[in-house]
Coordinates of C-alpha atoms in Angstrom, one line a residue:
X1 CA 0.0 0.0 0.0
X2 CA 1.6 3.8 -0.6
X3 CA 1.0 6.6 1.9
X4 CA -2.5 7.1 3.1
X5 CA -3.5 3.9 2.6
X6 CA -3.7 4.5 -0.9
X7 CA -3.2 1.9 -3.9
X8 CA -0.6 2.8 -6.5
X9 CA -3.4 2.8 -9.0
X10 CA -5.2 5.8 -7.0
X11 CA -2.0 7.6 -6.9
X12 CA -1.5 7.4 -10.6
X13 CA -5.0 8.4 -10.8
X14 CA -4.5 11.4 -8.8
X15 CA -1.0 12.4 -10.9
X16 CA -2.8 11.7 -14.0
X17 CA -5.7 14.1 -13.2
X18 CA -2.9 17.0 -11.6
X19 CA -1.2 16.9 -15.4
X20 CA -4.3 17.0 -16.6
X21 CA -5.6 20.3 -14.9
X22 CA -2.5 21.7 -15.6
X23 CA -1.5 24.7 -18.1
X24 CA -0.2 24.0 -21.3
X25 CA -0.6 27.5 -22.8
X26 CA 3.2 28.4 -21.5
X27 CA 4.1 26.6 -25.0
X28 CA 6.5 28.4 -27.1
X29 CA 7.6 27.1 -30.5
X30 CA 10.0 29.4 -32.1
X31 CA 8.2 31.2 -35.1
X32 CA 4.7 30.4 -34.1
X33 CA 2.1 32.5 -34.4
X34 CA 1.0 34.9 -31.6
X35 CA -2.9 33.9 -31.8
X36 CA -1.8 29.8 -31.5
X37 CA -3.8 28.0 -29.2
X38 CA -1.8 25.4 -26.7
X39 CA -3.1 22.1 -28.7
X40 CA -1.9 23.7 -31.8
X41 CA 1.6 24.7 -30.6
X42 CA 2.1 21.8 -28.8
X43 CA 1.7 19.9 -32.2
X44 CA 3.6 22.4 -33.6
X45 CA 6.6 21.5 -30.9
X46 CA 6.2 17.7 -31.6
X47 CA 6.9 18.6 -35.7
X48 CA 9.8 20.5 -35.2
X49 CA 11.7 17.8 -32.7
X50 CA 10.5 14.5 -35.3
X51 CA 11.0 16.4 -38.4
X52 CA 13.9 14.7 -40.5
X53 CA 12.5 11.3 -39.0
X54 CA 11.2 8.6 -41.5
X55 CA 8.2 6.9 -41.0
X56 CA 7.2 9.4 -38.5
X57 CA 4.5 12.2 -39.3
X58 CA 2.3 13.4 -36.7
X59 CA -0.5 15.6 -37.7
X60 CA -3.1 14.7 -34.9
X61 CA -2.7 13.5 -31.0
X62 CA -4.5 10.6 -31.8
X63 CA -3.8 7.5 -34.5
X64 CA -0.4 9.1 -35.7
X65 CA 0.9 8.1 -32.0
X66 CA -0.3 4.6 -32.1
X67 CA 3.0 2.7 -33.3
X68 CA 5.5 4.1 -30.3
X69 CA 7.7 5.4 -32.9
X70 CA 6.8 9.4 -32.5
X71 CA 7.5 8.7 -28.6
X72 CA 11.0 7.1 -29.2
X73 CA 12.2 9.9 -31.6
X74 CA 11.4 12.3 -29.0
X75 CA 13.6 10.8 -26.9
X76 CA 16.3 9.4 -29.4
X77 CA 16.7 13.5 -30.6
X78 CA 18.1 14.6 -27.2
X79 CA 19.8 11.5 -26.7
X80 CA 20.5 9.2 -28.9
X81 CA 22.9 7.1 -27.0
X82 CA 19.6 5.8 -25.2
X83 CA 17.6 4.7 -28.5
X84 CA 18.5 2.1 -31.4
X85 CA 16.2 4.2 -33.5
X86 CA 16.7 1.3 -36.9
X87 CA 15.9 -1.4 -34.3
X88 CA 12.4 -0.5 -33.8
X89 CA 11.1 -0.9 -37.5
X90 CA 11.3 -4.1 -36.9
X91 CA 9.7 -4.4 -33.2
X92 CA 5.6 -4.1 -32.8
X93 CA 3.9 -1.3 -31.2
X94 CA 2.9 -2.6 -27.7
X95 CA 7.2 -2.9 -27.9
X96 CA 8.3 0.4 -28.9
X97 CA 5.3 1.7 -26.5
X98 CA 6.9 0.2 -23.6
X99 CA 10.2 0.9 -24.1
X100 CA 9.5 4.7 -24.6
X101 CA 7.9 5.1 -21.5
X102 CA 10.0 3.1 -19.8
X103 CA 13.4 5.0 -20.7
X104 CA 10.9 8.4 -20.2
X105 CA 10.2 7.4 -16.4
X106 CA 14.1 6.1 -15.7
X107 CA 16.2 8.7 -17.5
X108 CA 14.3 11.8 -17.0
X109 CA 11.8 11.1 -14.5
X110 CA 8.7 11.7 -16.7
X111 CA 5.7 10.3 -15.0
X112 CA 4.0 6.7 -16.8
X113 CA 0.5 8.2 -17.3
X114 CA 0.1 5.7 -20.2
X115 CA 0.3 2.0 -20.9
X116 CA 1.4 0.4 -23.9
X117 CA -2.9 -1.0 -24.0
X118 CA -3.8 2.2 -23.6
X119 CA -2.4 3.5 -27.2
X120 CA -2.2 0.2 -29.4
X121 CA -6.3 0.9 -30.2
X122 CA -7.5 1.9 -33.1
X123 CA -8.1 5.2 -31.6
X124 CA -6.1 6.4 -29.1
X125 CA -7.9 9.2 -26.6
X126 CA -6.8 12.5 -27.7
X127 CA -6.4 14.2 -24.1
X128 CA -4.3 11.4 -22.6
X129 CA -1.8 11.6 -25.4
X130 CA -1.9 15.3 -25.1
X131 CA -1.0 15.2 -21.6
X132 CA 1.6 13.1 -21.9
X133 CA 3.6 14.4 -24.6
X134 CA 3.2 17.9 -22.9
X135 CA 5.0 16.0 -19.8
X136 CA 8.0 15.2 -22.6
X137 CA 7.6 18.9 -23.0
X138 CA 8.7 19.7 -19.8
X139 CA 12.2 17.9 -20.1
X140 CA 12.9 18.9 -23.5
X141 CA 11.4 22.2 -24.1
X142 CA 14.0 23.5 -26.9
X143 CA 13.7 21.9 -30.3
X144 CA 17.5 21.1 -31.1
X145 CA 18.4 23.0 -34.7
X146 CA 18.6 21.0 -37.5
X147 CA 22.7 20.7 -37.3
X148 CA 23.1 19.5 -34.2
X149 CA 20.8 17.0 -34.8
X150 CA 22.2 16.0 -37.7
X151 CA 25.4 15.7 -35.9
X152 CA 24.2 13.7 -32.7
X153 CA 22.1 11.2 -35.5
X154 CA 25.4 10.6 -37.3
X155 CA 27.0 10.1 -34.0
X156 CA 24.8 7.8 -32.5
X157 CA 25.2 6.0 -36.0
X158 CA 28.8 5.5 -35.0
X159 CA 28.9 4.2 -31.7
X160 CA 26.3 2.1 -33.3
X161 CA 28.5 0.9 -35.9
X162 CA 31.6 0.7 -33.5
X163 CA 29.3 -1.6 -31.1
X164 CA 28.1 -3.9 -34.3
X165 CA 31.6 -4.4 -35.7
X166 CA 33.2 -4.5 -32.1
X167 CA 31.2 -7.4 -31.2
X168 CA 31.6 -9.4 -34.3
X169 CA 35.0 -9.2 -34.6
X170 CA 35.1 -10.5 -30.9
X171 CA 32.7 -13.2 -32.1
X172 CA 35.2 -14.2 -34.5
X173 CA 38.6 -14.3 -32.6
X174 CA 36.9 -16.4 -29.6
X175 CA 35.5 -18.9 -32.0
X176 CA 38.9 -19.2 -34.0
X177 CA 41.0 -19.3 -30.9
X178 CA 38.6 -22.7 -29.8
X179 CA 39.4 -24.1 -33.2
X180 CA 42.6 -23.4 -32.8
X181 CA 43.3 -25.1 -29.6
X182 CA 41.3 -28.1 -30.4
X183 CA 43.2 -31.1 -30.7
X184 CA 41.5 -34.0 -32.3
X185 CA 43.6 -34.4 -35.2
X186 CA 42.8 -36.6 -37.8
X187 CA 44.7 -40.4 -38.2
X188 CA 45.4 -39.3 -41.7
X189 CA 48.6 -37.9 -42.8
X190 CA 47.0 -36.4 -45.8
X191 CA 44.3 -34.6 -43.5
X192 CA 47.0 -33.3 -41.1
X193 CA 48.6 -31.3 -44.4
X194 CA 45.4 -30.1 -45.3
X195 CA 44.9 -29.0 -41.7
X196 CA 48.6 -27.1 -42.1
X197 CA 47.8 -25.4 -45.2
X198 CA 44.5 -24.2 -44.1
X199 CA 46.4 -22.5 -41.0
X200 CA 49.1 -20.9 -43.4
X201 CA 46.0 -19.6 -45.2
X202 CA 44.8 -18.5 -42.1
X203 CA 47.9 -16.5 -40.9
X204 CA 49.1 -15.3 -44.5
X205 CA 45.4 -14.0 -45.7
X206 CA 43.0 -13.6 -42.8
X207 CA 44.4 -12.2 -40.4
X208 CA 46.1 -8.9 -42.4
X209 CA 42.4 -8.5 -43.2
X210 CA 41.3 -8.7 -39.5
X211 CA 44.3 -6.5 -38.3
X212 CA 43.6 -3.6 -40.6
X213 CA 39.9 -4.2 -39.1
X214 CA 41.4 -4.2 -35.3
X215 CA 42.8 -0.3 -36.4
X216 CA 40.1 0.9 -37.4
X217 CA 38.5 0.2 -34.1
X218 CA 40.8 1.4 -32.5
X219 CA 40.6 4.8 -34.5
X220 CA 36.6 4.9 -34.3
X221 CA 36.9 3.9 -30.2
X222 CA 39.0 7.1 -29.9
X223 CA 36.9 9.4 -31.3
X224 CA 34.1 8.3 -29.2
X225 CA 36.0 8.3 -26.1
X226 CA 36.4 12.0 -27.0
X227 CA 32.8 12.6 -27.5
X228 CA 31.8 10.9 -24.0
X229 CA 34.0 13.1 -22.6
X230 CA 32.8 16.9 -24.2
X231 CA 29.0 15.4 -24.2
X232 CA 28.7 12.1 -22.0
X233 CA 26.1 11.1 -24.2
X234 CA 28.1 8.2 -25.8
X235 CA 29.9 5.4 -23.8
X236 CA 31.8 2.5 -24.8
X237 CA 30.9 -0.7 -22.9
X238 CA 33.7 -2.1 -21.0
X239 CA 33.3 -5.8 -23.2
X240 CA 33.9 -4.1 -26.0
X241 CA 36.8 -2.1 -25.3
X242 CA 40.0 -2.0 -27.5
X243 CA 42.2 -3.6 -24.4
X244 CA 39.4 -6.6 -24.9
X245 CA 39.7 -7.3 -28.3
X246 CA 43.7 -6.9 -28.1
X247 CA 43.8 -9.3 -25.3
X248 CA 41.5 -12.1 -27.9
X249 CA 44.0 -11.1 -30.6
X250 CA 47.2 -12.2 -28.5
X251 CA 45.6 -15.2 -27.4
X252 CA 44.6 -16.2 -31.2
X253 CA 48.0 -15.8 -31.8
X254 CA 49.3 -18.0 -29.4
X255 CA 47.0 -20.2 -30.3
X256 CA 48.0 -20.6 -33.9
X257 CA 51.4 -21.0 -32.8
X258 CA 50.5 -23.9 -30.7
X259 CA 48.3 -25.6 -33.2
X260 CA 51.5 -25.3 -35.4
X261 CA 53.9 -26.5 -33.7
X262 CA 51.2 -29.7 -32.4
X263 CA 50.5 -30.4 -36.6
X264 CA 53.9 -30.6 -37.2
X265 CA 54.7 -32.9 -34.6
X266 CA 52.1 -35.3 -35.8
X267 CA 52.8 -35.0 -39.2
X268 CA 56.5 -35.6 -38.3
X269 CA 55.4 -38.9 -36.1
X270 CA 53.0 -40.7 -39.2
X271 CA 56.2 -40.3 -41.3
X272 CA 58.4 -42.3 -39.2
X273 CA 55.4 -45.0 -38.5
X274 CA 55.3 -44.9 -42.4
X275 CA 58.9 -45.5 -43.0
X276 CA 59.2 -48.1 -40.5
X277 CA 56.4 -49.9 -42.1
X278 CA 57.8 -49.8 -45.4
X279 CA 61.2 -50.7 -43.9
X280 CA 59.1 -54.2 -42.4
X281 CA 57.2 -55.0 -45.7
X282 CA 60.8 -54.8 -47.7
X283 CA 62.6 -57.1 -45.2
X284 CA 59.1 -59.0 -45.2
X285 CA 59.4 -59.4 -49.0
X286 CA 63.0 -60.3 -49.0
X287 CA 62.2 -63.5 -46.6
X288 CA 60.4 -64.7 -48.7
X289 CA 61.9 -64.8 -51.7
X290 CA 65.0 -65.9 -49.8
X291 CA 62.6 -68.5 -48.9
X292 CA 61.0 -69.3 -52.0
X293 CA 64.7 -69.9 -53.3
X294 CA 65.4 -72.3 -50.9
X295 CA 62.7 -74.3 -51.0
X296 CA 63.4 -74.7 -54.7
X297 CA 66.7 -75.8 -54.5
X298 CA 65.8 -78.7 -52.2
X299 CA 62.9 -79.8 -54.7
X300 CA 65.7 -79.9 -57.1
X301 CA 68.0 -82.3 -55.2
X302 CA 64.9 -84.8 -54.0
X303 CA 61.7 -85.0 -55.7
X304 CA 60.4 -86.9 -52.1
X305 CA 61.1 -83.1 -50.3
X306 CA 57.9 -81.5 -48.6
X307 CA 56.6 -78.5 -49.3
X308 CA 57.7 -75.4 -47.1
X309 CA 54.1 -75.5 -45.7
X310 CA 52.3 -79.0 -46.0
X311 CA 48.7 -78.5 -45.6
X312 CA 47.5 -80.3 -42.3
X313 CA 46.0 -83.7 -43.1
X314 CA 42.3 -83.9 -42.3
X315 CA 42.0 -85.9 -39.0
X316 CA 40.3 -89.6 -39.7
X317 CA 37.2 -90.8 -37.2
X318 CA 38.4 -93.8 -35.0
X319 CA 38.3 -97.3 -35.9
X320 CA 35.7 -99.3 -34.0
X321 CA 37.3 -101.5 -31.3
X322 CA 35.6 -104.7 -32.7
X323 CA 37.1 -104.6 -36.8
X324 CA 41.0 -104.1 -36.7
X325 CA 42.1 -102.2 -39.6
X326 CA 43.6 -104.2 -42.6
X327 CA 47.2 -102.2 -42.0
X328 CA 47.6 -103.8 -38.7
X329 CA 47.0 -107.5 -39.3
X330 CA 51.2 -109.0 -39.4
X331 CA 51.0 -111.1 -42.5
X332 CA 55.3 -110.4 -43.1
X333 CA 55.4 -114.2 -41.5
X334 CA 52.1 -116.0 -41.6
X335 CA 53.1 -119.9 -43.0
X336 CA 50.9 -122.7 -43.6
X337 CA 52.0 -126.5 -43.3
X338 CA 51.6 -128.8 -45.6
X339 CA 49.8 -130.7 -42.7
X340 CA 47.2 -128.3 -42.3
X341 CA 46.6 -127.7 -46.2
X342 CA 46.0 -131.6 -46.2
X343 CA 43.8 -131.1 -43.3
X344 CA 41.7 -128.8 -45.3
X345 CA 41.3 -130.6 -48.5
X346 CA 40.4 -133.6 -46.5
X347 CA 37.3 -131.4 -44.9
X348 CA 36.8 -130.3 -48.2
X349 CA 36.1 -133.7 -50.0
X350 CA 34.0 -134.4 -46.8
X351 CA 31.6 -131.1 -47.1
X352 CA 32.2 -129.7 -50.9
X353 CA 29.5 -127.1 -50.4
X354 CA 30.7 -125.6 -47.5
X355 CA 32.9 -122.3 -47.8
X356 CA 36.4 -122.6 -47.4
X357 CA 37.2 -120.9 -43.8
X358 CA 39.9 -118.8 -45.6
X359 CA 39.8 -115.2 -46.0
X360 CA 42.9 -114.8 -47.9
X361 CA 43.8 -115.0 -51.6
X362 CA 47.2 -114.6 -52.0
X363 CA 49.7 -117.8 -53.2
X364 CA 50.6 -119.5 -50.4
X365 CA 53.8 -121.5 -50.3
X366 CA 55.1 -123.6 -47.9
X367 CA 58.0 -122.2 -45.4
X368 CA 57.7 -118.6 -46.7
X369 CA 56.1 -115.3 -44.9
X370 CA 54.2 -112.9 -47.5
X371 CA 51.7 -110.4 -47.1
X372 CA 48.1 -111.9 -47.3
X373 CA 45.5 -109.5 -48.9
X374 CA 42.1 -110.3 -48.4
X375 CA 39.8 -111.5 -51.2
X376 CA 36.6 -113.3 -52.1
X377 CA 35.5 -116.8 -51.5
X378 CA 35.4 -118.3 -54.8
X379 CA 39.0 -116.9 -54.8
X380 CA 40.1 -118.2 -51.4
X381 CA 38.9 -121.7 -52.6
X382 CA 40.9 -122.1 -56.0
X383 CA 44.0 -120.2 -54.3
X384 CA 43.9 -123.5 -51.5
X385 CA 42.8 -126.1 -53.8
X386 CA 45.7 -125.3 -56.1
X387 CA 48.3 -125.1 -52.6
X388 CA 46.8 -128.6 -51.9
X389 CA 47.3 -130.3 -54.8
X390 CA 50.8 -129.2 -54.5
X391 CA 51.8 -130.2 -51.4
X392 CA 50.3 -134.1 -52.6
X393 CA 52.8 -133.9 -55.2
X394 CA 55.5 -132.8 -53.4

């Protein structure tokens, strides 16, 4: 609550109404005429301080104030340090409203008798808008001549331009110095020379550019440092001060020369990893034709000689336990008797249709040891039919 046990609204109410009562007939616009009435020179006032403004005519106290721009270039032509007129082109009305009487009530104490709601209508009311731009009155009752406004506009232009091109060459040098020091470097040697030449570029063609930019800051920062000083209207902000940028310009710098000397040293590193590769496929080559010659030279004195590299035989599934392979059986001294070849005839005559018990059908002859093979029965019976009939001779 304010004092009384008022509400702010009331009190705003009550300042409202006080400006409203109050005169406005102490008005003077140079070369008016001397039968003017107050609305009429007060309009008159409001020409002279927006003439030379674009977009910005004001012939009534009503529609013509709707867009906030007429309040801001009341403000921006006694000091344009506070306004970036451009800006608000581009910014909608309830915006520029806001941040006219905003600035109005912090920088020279005028009183908010208006909302931005209360203008943005299709037709503002007449008297409030009156009122209030007879408030602006108050602190700026001399309309500046056309040359000094001219001058402050192209000064405010400057600092303008001096704050735009301060900032982005800051931009620039913070983001370069970050490439610069990063330090994932690519695997490839090829990419790491690209990398190089892209930072001779860098040094060699940029940055001249940039320097010559870096001056002519530092030109344009002095001359508005000297106007701060005769006016105060203009003031550089301390982020965007020469001694910043020259401290981002060192650091680039050394960050370059780091990002040098670190390419170079991994450049220098893949070429000795490349040599002693190629040092280990030629002595890798040479084995093997050192190889390859001996290898032929012992096929030459043996045809029986391996190979170098015998392929590995493929591994054979276990005889069963019951049925003993054929190249274990020792035939090198099997020898039949004449008495047991009798012996079998003799149980041949007895049964001639049984099979002969042999399994063998190799010539068998008495009191030698050869290898037996085996064969079929038929076989088998001829082969011990023709060792019997032998033996009865003999």
């Amino acid at each position: 609550m304010a004092e009384g046990g008022r509400s702010p609204y009331d009190l705003r109410s009550r300042d409202k109404n006080r400006v409203e009562h109050a005169m406005i007939s102490d008005i003077i616009v140079p070369g008016q005429p001397e039968d003017v009435i107050a609305k009429e020179a007060l309009l008159m006032w409001s020409q002279r301080t927006l003439e030379g403004y674009p977009g910005v005519s004001v012939t009534n106290f009503s529609k013509n104030w709707r867009d906030g721009l007429a309040f801001n270039a009341i403000i921006h032509r006694h000091r344009p340090d506070l306004i970036d007129y451009k800006s608000l082109k581009k910014k909608s009305n309830k915006k520029n409203l806001e941040n006219a009487f905003t600035l109005a009530e912090k920088e020279f104490g005028v009183t908010r008798l208006l909302d931005p709601e209360d203008v943005d209508v299709p037709s503002p009311d007449e008297k409030s808008i009156i009122t209030y731009v007879s408030s602006l009155y108050d602190v700026f009752p001399e309309v500046p001549d056309i040359e000094q406004s001219l001058q402050d506009n192209e000064q405010a232009l400057q600092f303008q331009d001096y704050n735009d091109r301060a900032s982005s060459l800051l931009l620039w040098l913070r983001n370069t110095t970050a490439k610069m020091e990063d330090r994932n470097f690519p695997k490839m040697p090829d990419r790491l020379k690209t990398q190089l030449a892209e930072l001779n570029r860098l040094r060699i063609e940029v940055l001249p550019a940039k320097a010559g930019e870096k001056e002519q800051l530092s030109g344009l920062h002095d001359y508005l440092e000297n106007i701060s000083i005769a006016s105060r209207k203009f003031e550089v902000p301390e982020d965007l001060s020469t001694e910043k940028i020259q401290r981002a310009w060192d650091c680039l710098n050394l960050a370059i020369q780091d990002r040098e000397k670190d390419l170079l040293q991994e450049i220098e590193k893949f070429e000795r990893l490349r040599g002693v590769a190629e040092k280990v496929q030629k002595e890798s080559k040479l084995c093997e034709n050192i190889l390859n010659t001996a290898e032929g030279k012992l096929r030459e004195q043996g045809p029986d000689v391996p190979p170098r590299q015998p392929p590995r035989p493929k591994k054979q599934p276990p005889p069963s336990a019951s049925v003993k392979p054929v190249g274990e059986l020792d035939f090198d001294h099997v020898q039949v008797s004449a008495d047991k070849l009798t012996h079998l005839t003799a149980q041949r005559a007895k049964h001639p249709n049984r099979r002969p018990p042999s399994r063998f059908s190799k010539d068998v002859r008495v009191g030698s040891s050869e290898t037996v093979t085996p064969t079929s029965a038929s076989q088998q019976t001829i082969r011990a039919r023709s060792c019997c009939t032998t033996s009865s001779r003999a």
